[in-house]
Amino acid sequence: MPSSARPGDRHETAYDRRRLRQWLAGEAKADGVSRRRLLTLLAATATATAAGTALTTPASASAARTTADAVADRPILKPLPPEWFIERGTNAETRWEALRGTGHHTPNELFFVRNHTATPVLDADDWRLRLWGSGLRGAPGEDRPVEFGYDDLRALPAVTRTAFVECAGNGRSFYSTQQGETVTGTAWTLGAIGVARWRGVRLSDVLRRAGLTYHAVDVQPRGLDAEYVSGGESLGRVRRPLPLAKALDDVLLAYEMNGERLPHDHGYPVRVVVPSWVGIASIKWVGDIEVSAQPLFSPWNTTFYRLFGPAHPEGGSAPLSRQTVKSAFELASGATFAAGRGYVLHGRSWSGAGAVAHVEVSTDGGATWRPARLHDQPRAGTWTRWSLDWRPAAPGATHLLARATDTAGRTQPDVAVPNTQGYLFDAVVRHPVSVV
Ligand SMILES: Nc1nc2c(c(=O)[nH]1)N[C@H]1C(S)=C(S)[C@@H](COP(=O)(O)O)O[C@H]1N2
Ligand SMILES: [Mo]
């Protein structure tokens, strides 16, 4: 089944098509996105409802390389001990075996980091959040925004919420290693996810105080980190529009992570947290938010974070929003077990479309499956921990598999529908182990 048929996608595709037509009519803003890129997306929407299996490779595949051209000396500030992290350029992936014995929330020191450039060290005292744009009362320009200081935000009603932040490319490397596909981007295994207890203010409270009008349709937070250079061209500072409906629903401007001040690497002094959505929506080091009466486009909802490839509408899918369903074992790849001994296997499953309904585990490479015991009350927006007893019988190499089903009815498939940038991997991962 092509991903373009996932529940909810038809609505997103129609929404996207309407907005792209608005751009054509001069009713949308697309700073930093070429006219050619938007025309390609627009052409695609004409065929989006047809078969959706064009055999051409979009020109975007080569333009979509995510290598940062400008890499700082030290892109991440916190220590990255090799027993906790796999360093990947400006990014650091959490090792799943390091989560064994930690609680429901990922400790801040263990939380993965995804930086387009490098962590900036900002000072809360001179930090300001600037809101501006045609969707606010009086349509304040970027030069005379509505401002909030750090203390202003801390004086607003605080809310606390547990939510995962998961990169859209989490699991990307399995498109290559399990499915033989060629994809671009950081070769994450399954450790580009973390769950934290975020404390901050509701974005909706700040928008209302800033003078939100009924004309607003899009909200675009932008980071204070350096401009992102890709293929020799600056795409500007990291920014991505959020539809107003999501912005008013459950989005936070967070200043605390697991009861501590937000760490520099995770967005100090304030970051956006967009529950259940792809990680790129959760802008770190937020400095300004454009509130627009017109649809907004940036490279991060056009060139990046759409699905391109033969299984998708020619020219790309609608922008990515919710994460997929996945499972992982709290175990190193290639872990060793003694035949005849009793073990308890531990892992976690999660979904962006709802809570986890059940998890099945196979210890014989997928031949037979047993239900896992769940250790958390399953909830949307976070993972559910689980375990299974295992007494390996005979020595040899085998694979452990975990397969989750969420409350929206999605079950992890055997094969994920590929896309050129390797987003939204959702297939069951074959975890190699050896029994000795
Ligand atoms: N300003 C800014 N925000 C950002 C990014 C970035 O590079 N700059 N990376 C995004 C991506 S792609 C992801 S997956 C998450 C990662 O959040 P973390 O580093 O706190 O784990 O932050 C998002 N927010
Ligand atoms: Mo990401």
PDB file of C-alpha atoms in Angstrom, residues 172-358:
ATOM      1  CA  ARG A 172      16.286   5.585   7.689  1.00  0.00           C
ATOM      2  CA  SER A 173      19.260   3.197   7.428  1.00  0.00           C
ATOM      3  CA  PHE A 174      16.893   0.192   7.358  1.00  0.00           C
ATOM      4  CA  TYR A 175      15.627   1.293   3.936  1.00  0.00           C
ATOM      5  CA  SER A 176      19.165   0.382   2.791  1.00  0.00           C
ATOM      6  CA  THR A 177      20.108  -2.529   5.076  1.00  0.00           C
ATOM      7  CA  GLN A 178      16.734  -4.348   5.051  1.00  0.00           C
ATOM      8  CA  GLN A 179      15.258  -3.260   1.753  1.00  0.00           C
ATOM      9  CA  GLY A 180      18.214  -2.468  -0.512  1.00  0.00           C
ATOM     10  CA  GLU A 181      16.992   1.059  -1.279  1.00  0.00           C
ATOM     11  CA  THR A 182      19.244   4.072  -1.864  1.00  0.00           C
ATOM     12  CA  VAL A 183      18.194   7.031   0.280  1.00  0.00           C
ATOM     13  CA  THR A 184      19.826  10.364   1.188  1.00  0.00           C
ATOM     14  CA  GLY A 185      20.263  11.831   4.671  1.00  0.00           C
ATOM     15  CA  THR A 186      21.667  10.890   8.079  1.00  0.00           C
ATOM     16  CA  ALA A 187      21.907   7.085   8.424  1.00  0.00           C
ATOM     17  CA  TRP A 188      19.990   6.804  11.692  1.00  0.00           C
ATOM     18  CA  THR A 189      19.132   3.375  13.076  1.00  0.00           C
ATOM     19  CA  LEU A 190      16.272   3.667  15.627  1.00  0.00           C
ATOM     20  CA  GLY A 191      17.829   6.089  18.119  1.00  0.00           C
ATOM     21  CA  ALA A 192      16.673   9.435  16.710  1.00  0.00           C
ATOM     22  CA  ILE A 193      13.878   9.613  19.283  1.00  0.00           C
ATOM     23  CA  GLY A 194      13.551  10.679  22.891  1.00  0.00           C
ATOM     24  CA  VAL A 195      10.652  11.214  25.292  1.00  0.00           C
ATOM     25  CA  ALA A 196      10.724  14.098  27.776  1.00  0.00           C
ATOM     26  CA  ARG A 197       8.450  15.807  30.228  1.00  0.00           C
ATOM     27  CA  TRP A 198       8.287  19.297  28.763  1.00  0.00           C
ATOM     28  CA  ARG A 199       7.188  22.324  30.763  1.00  0.00           C
ATOM     29  CA  GLY A 200       6.360  25.638  29.232  1.00  0.00           C
ATOM     30  CA  VAL A 201       3.466  27.712  27.953  1.00  0.00           C
ATOM     31  CA  ARG A 202       0.859  26.903  25.368  1.00  0.00           C
ATOM     32  CA  LEU A 203       1.671  28.414  21.990  1.00  0.00           C
ATOM     33  CA  SER A 204      -2.039  29.259  21.756  1.00  0.00           C
ATOM     34  CA  ASP A 205      -1.825  31.436  24.903  1.00  0.00           C
ATOM     35  CA  VAL A 206       1.089  33.395  23.437  1.00  0.00           C
ATOM     36  CA  LEU A 207      -0.610  33.758  20.045  1.00  0.00           C
ATOM     37  CA  ARG A 208      -3.776  35.109  21.644  1.00  0.00           C
ATOM     38  CA  ARG A 209      -1.834  37.572  23.768  1.00  0.00           C
ATOM     39  CA  ALA A 210       0.041  38.698  20.672  1.00  0.00           C
ATOM     40  CA  GLY A 211      -3.253  39.590  18.974  1.00  0.00           C
ATOM     41  CA  LEU A 212      -4.119  36.577  16.831  1.00  0.00           C
ATOM     42  CA  THR A 213      -6.882  37.378  14.318  1.00  0.00           C
ATOM     43  CA  TYR A 214      -9.364  35.178  12.481  1.00  0.00           C
ATOM     44  CA  HIS A 215      -7.355  35.736   9.304  1.00  0.00           C
ATOM     45  CA  ALA A 216      -4.326  33.735  10.469  1.00  0.00           C
ATOM     46  CA  VAL A 217      -3.741  30.408   8.715  1.00  0.00           C
ATOM     47  CA  ASP A 218      -0.055  29.572   9.295  1.00  0.00           C
ATOM     48  CA  VAL A 219       2.442  30.042  12.101  1.00  0.00           C
ATOM     49  CA  GLN A 220       6.170  29.782  11.331  1.00  0.00           C
ATOM     50  CA  PRO A 221       8.671  29.551  14.195  1.00  0.00           C
ATOM     51  CA  ARG A 222      12.311  30.179  13.240  1.00  0.00           C
ATOM     52  CA  GLY A 223      15.494  29.169  15.063  1.00  0.00           C
ATOM     53  CA  LEU A 224      18.336  31.461  16.158  1.00  0.00           C
ATOM     54  CA  ASP A 225      20.998  28.958  15.058  1.00  0.00           C
ATOM     55  CA  ALA A 226      23.132  29.707  11.983  1.00  0.00           C
ATOM     56  CA  GLU A 227      21.749  29.683   8.443  1.00  0.00           C
ATOM     57  CA  TYR A 228      21.667  26.236   6.897  1.00  0.00           C
ATOM     58  CA  VAL A 229      23.822  25.833   3.802  1.00  0.00           C
ATOM     59  CA  SER A 230      22.965  22.972   1.482  1.00  0.00           C
ATOM     60  CA  GLY A 231      24.617  22.344  -1.888  1.00  0.00           C
ATOM     61  CA  GLY A 232      26.513  25.651  -1.587  1.00  0.00           C
ATOM     62  CA  GLU A 233      23.302  27.644  -1.151  1.00  0.00           C
ATOM     63  CA  SER A 234      22.022  29.208   2.073  1.00  0.00           C
ATOM     64  CA  LEU A 235      18.448  28.219   2.818  1.00  0.00           C
ATOM     65  CA  GLY A 236      18.272  30.712   5.672  1.00  0.00           C
ATOM     66  CA  ARG A 237      17.582  29.894   9.308  1.00  0.00           C
ATOM     67  CA  VAL A 238      15.681  26.702  10.151  1.00  0.00           C
ATOM     68  CA  ARG A 239      11.949  27.414   9.945  1.00  0.00           C
ATOM     69  CA  ARG A 240       8.853  25.469   9.081  1.00  0.00           C
ATOM     70  CA  PRO A 241       5.228  26.548   8.926  1.00  0.00           C
ATOM     71  CA  LEU A 242       2.628  24.901  11.145  1.00  0.00           C
ATOM     72  CA  PRO A 243      -1.058  25.044  10.230  1.00  0.00           C
ATOM     73  CA  LEU A 244      -2.942  27.198  12.750  1.00  0.00           C
ATOM     74  CA  ALA A 245      -5.170  24.265  13.776  1.00  0.00           C
ATOM     75  CA  LYS A 246      -2.149  22.329  15.110  1.00  0.00           C
ATOM     76  CA  ALA A 247      -0.547  25.459  16.577  1.00  0.00           C
ATOM     77  CA  LEU A 248      -3.697  26.086  18.666  1.00  0.00           C
ATOM     78  CA  ASP A 249      -4.158  22.440  19.634  1.00  0.00           C
ATOM     79  CA  ASP A 250      -1.332  21.019  21.758  1.00  0.00           C
ATOM     80  CA  VAL A 251       1.882  22.852  20.827  1.00  0.00           C
ATOM     81  CA  LEU A 252       4.148  24.109  23.619  1.00  0.00           C
ATOM     82  CA  LEU A 253       6.830  26.742  23.926  1.00  0.00           C
ATOM     83  CA  ALA A 254       8.978  24.734  26.329  1.00  0.00           C
ATOM     84  CA  TYR A 255      11.560  26.108  28.769  1.00  0.00           C
ATOM     85  CA  GLU A 256      12.056  22.961  30.881  1.00  0.00           C
ATOM     86  CA  MET A 257      12.950  19.376  29.970  1.00  0.00           C
ATOM     87  CA  ASN A 258      12.519  16.639  32.586  1.00  0.00           C
ATOM     88  CA  GLY A 259      12.441  19.193  35.408  1.00  0.00           C
ATOM     89  CA  GLU A 260      15.665  20.934  34.358  1.00  0.00           C
ATOM     90  CA  ARG A 261      16.281  24.163  32.526  1.00  0.00           C
ATOM     91  CA  LEU A 262      16.206  23.347  28.788  1.00  0.00           C
ATOM     92  CA  PRO A 263      19.780  22.229  27.868  1.00  0.00           C
ATOM     93  CA  HIS A 264      21.629  24.268  25.227  1.00  0.00           C
ATOM     94  CA  ASP A 265      21.637  21.357  22.761  1.00  0.00           C
ATOM     95  CA  HIS A 266      17.871  20.998  23.027  1.00  0.00           C
ATOM     96  CA  GLY A 267      16.934  24.627  22.418  1.00  0.00           C
ATOM     97  CA  TYR A 268      17.779  26.868  25.402  1.00  0.00           C
ATOM     98  CA  PRO A 269      16.200  29.170  26.322  1.00  0.00           C
ATOM     99  CA  VAL A 270      12.950  28.170  24.570  1.00  0.00           C
ATOM    100  CA  ARG A 271      11.957  25.593  21.963  1.00  0.00           C
ATOM    101  CA  VAL A 272       8.751  24.602  20.235  1.00  0.00           C
ATOM    102  CA  VAL A 273       7.382  21.102  21.003  1.00  0.00           C
ATOM    103  CA  VAL A 274       4.861  19.756  18.494  1.00  0.00           C
ATOM    104  CA  PRO A 275       3.542  16.476  19.933  1.00  0.00           C
ATOM    105  CA  SER A 276       3.279  13.442  17.605  1.00  0.00           C
ATOM    106  CA  TRP A 277       4.670  15.293  14.578  1.00  0.00           C
ATOM    107  CA  VAL A 278       8.020  14.874  12.839  1.00  0.00           C
ATOM    108  CA  GLY A 279      10.905  16.401  14.829  1.00  0.00           C
ATOM    109  CA  ILE A 280      11.568  19.232  12.380  1.00  0.00           C
ATOM    110  CA  ALA A 281       8.339  20.898  13.556  1.00  0.00           C
ATOM    111  CA  SER A 282       9.795  21.272  17.062  1.00  0.00           C
ATOM    112  CA  ILE A 283      12.023  24.291  16.348  1.00  0.00           C
ATOM    113  CA  LYS A 284      14.822  24.797  18.897  1.00  0.00           C
ATOM    114  CA  TRP A 285      16.238  28.179  20.001  1.00  0.00           C
ATOM    115  CA  VAL A 286      13.072  29.837  18.706  1.00  0.00           C
ATOM    116  CA  GLY A 287      13.623  33.551  18.110  1.00  0.00           C
ATOM    117  CA  ASP A 288      10.602  34.661  16.142  1.00  0.00           C
ATOM    118  CA  ILE A 289       7.254  33.394  14.950  1.00  0.00           C
ATOM    119  CA  GLU A 290       5.617  34.670  11.808  1.00  0.00           C
ATOM    120  CA  VAL A 291       1.829  34.543  12.078  1.00  0.00           C
ATOM    121  CA  SER A 292       0.464  34.744   8.565  1.00  0.00           C
ATOM    122  CA  ALA A 293      -2.900  35.303   6.930  1.00  0.00           C
ATOM    123  CA  GLN A 294      -1.437  33.666   3.833  1.00  0.00           C
ATOM    124  CA  PRO A 295      -0.054  30.127   3.510  1.00  0.00           C
ATOM    125  CA  LEU A 296       3.702  29.960   4.094  1.00  0.00           C
ATOM    126  CA  PHE A 297       6.312  27.806   2.396  1.00  0.00           C
ATOM    127  CA  SER A 298       9.922  27.200   3.433  1.00  0.00           C
ATOM    128  CA  PRO A 299      12.531  24.671   2.233  1.00  0.00           C
ATOM    129  CA  TRP A 300      11.465  22.512   5.215  1.00  0.00           C
ATOM    130  CA  ASN A 301       7.943  21.884   3.888  1.00  0.00           C
ATOM    131  CA  THR A 302       8.834  21.782   0.164  1.00  0.00           C
ATOM    132  CA  THR A 303      12.284  20.408  -0.741  1.00  0.00           C
ATOM    133  CA  PHE A 304      12.504  18.499   2.537  1.00  0.00           C
ATOM    134  CA  TYR A 305       9.897  16.606   4.562  1.00  0.00           C
ATOM    135  CA  ARG A 306       7.724  15.436   1.713  1.00  0.00           C
ATOM    136  CA  LEU A 307       7.786  11.917   0.258  1.00  0.00           C
ATOM    137  CA  PHE A 308       9.411  11.692  -3.183  1.00  0.00           C
ATOM    138  CA  GLY A 309       9.853   8.598  -5.333  1.00  0.00           C
ATOM    139  CA  PRO A 310       8.001   6.169  -7.577  1.00  0.00           C
ATOM    140  CA  ALA A 311       5.494   5.130  -4.882  1.00  0.00           C
ATOM    141  CA  HIS A 312       4.433   8.737  -4.265  1.00  0.00           C
ATOM    142  CA  PRO A 313       2.676  11.430  -6.255  1.00  0.00           C
ATOM    143  CA  GLU A 314       4.945  12.738  -8.986  1.00  0.00           C
ATOM    144  CA  GLY A 315       6.773  15.730  -7.524  1.00  0.00           C
ATOM    145  CA  GLY A 316       6.078  14.780  -3.913  1.00  0.00           C
ATOM    146  CA  SER A 317       3.487  14.092  -1.216  1.00  0.00           C
ATOM    147  CA  ALA A 318       1.858  16.609   1.113  1.00  0.00           C
ATOM    148  CA  PRO A 319       4.227  17.923   3.831  1.00  0.00           C
ATOM    149  CA  LEU A 320       4.889  15.368   6.570  1.00  0.00           C
ATOM    150  CA  SER A 321       3.060  15.795   9.847  1.00  0.00           C
ATOM    151  CA  ARG A 322       2.404  12.817  12.159  1.00  0.00           C
ATOM    152  CA  GLN A 323       5.063  10.215  12.853  1.00  0.00           C
ATOM    153  CA  THR A 324       4.625   6.537  11.977  1.00  0.00           C
ATOM    154  CA  VAL A 325       4.458   3.482  14.252  1.00  0.00           C
ATOM    155  CA  LYS A 326       7.745   1.876  15.345  1.00  0.00           C
ATOM    156  CA  SER A 327       9.260  -0.508  17.901  1.00  0.00           C
ATOM    157  CA  ALA A 328      12.762  -1.009  19.262  1.00  0.00           C
ATOM    158  CA  PHE A 329      14.536  -3.386  21.654  1.00  0.00           C
ATOM    159  CA  GLU A 330      16.645  -1.950  24.491  1.00  0.00           C
ATOM    160  CA  LEU A 331      19.475  -4.065  23.177  1.00  0.00           C
ATOM    161  CA  ALA A 332      22.687  -3.667  21.191  1.00  0.00           C
ATOM    162  CA  SER A 333      22.747  -4.928  17.641  1.00  0.00           C
ATOM    163  CA  GLY A 334      24.421  -8.352  17.722  1.00  0.00           C
ATOM    164  CA  ALA A 335      23.849  -8.911  21.473  1.00  0.00           C
ATOM    165  CA  THR A 336      24.813 -12.359  22.773  1.00  0.00           C
ATOM    166  CA  PHE A 337      22.618 -14.783  24.778  1.00  0.00           C
ATOM    167  CA  ALA A 338      23.432 -18.136  26.388  1.00  0.00           C
ATOM    168  CA  ALA A 339      21.408 -21.126  25.182  1.00  0.00           C
ATOM    169  CA  GLY A 340      19.152 -22.631  27.853  1.00  0.00           C
ATOM    170  CA  ARG A 341      19.188 -19.537  30.099  1.00  0.00           C
ATOM    171  CA  GLY A 342      16.119 -17.449  30.886  1.00  0.00           C
ATOM    172  CA  TYR A 343      16.058 -13.777  29.786  1.00  0.00           C
ATOM    173  CA  VAL A 344      13.597 -10.899  29.803  1.00  0.00           C
ATOM    174  CA  LEU A 345      13.695  -8.866  26.582  1.00  0.00           C
ATOM    175  CA  HIS A 346      12.737  -5.208  26.932  1.00  0.00           C
ATOM    176  CA  GLY A 347      11.640  -2.661  24.360  1.00  0.00           C
ATOM    177  CA  ARG A 348       9.373   0.254  23.532  1.00  0.00           C
ATOM    178  CA  SER A 349       6.790   1.017  20.817  1.00  0.00           C
ATOM    179  CA  TRP A 350       5.183   4.300  19.783  1.00  0.00           C
ATOM    180  CA  SER A 351       3.083   5.962  17.105  1.00  0.00           C
ATOM    181  CA  GLY A 352       2.231   9.473  15.972  1.00  0.00           C
ATOM    182  CA  ALA A 353      -1.345   8.460  15.160  1.00  0.00           C
ATOM    183  CA  GLY A 354      -2.515   7.323  18.598  1.00  0.00           C
ATOM    184  CA  ALA A 355      -1.594   5.145  21.557  1.00  0.00           C
ATOM    185  CA  VAL A 356      -0.054   1.688  21.238  1.00  0.00           C
ATOM    186  CA  ALA A 357      -2.798  -0.980  21.219  1.00  0.00           C
ATOM    187  CA  HIS A 358      -0.615  -4.099  21.333  1.00  0.00           C
TER     188      HIS A 358
END
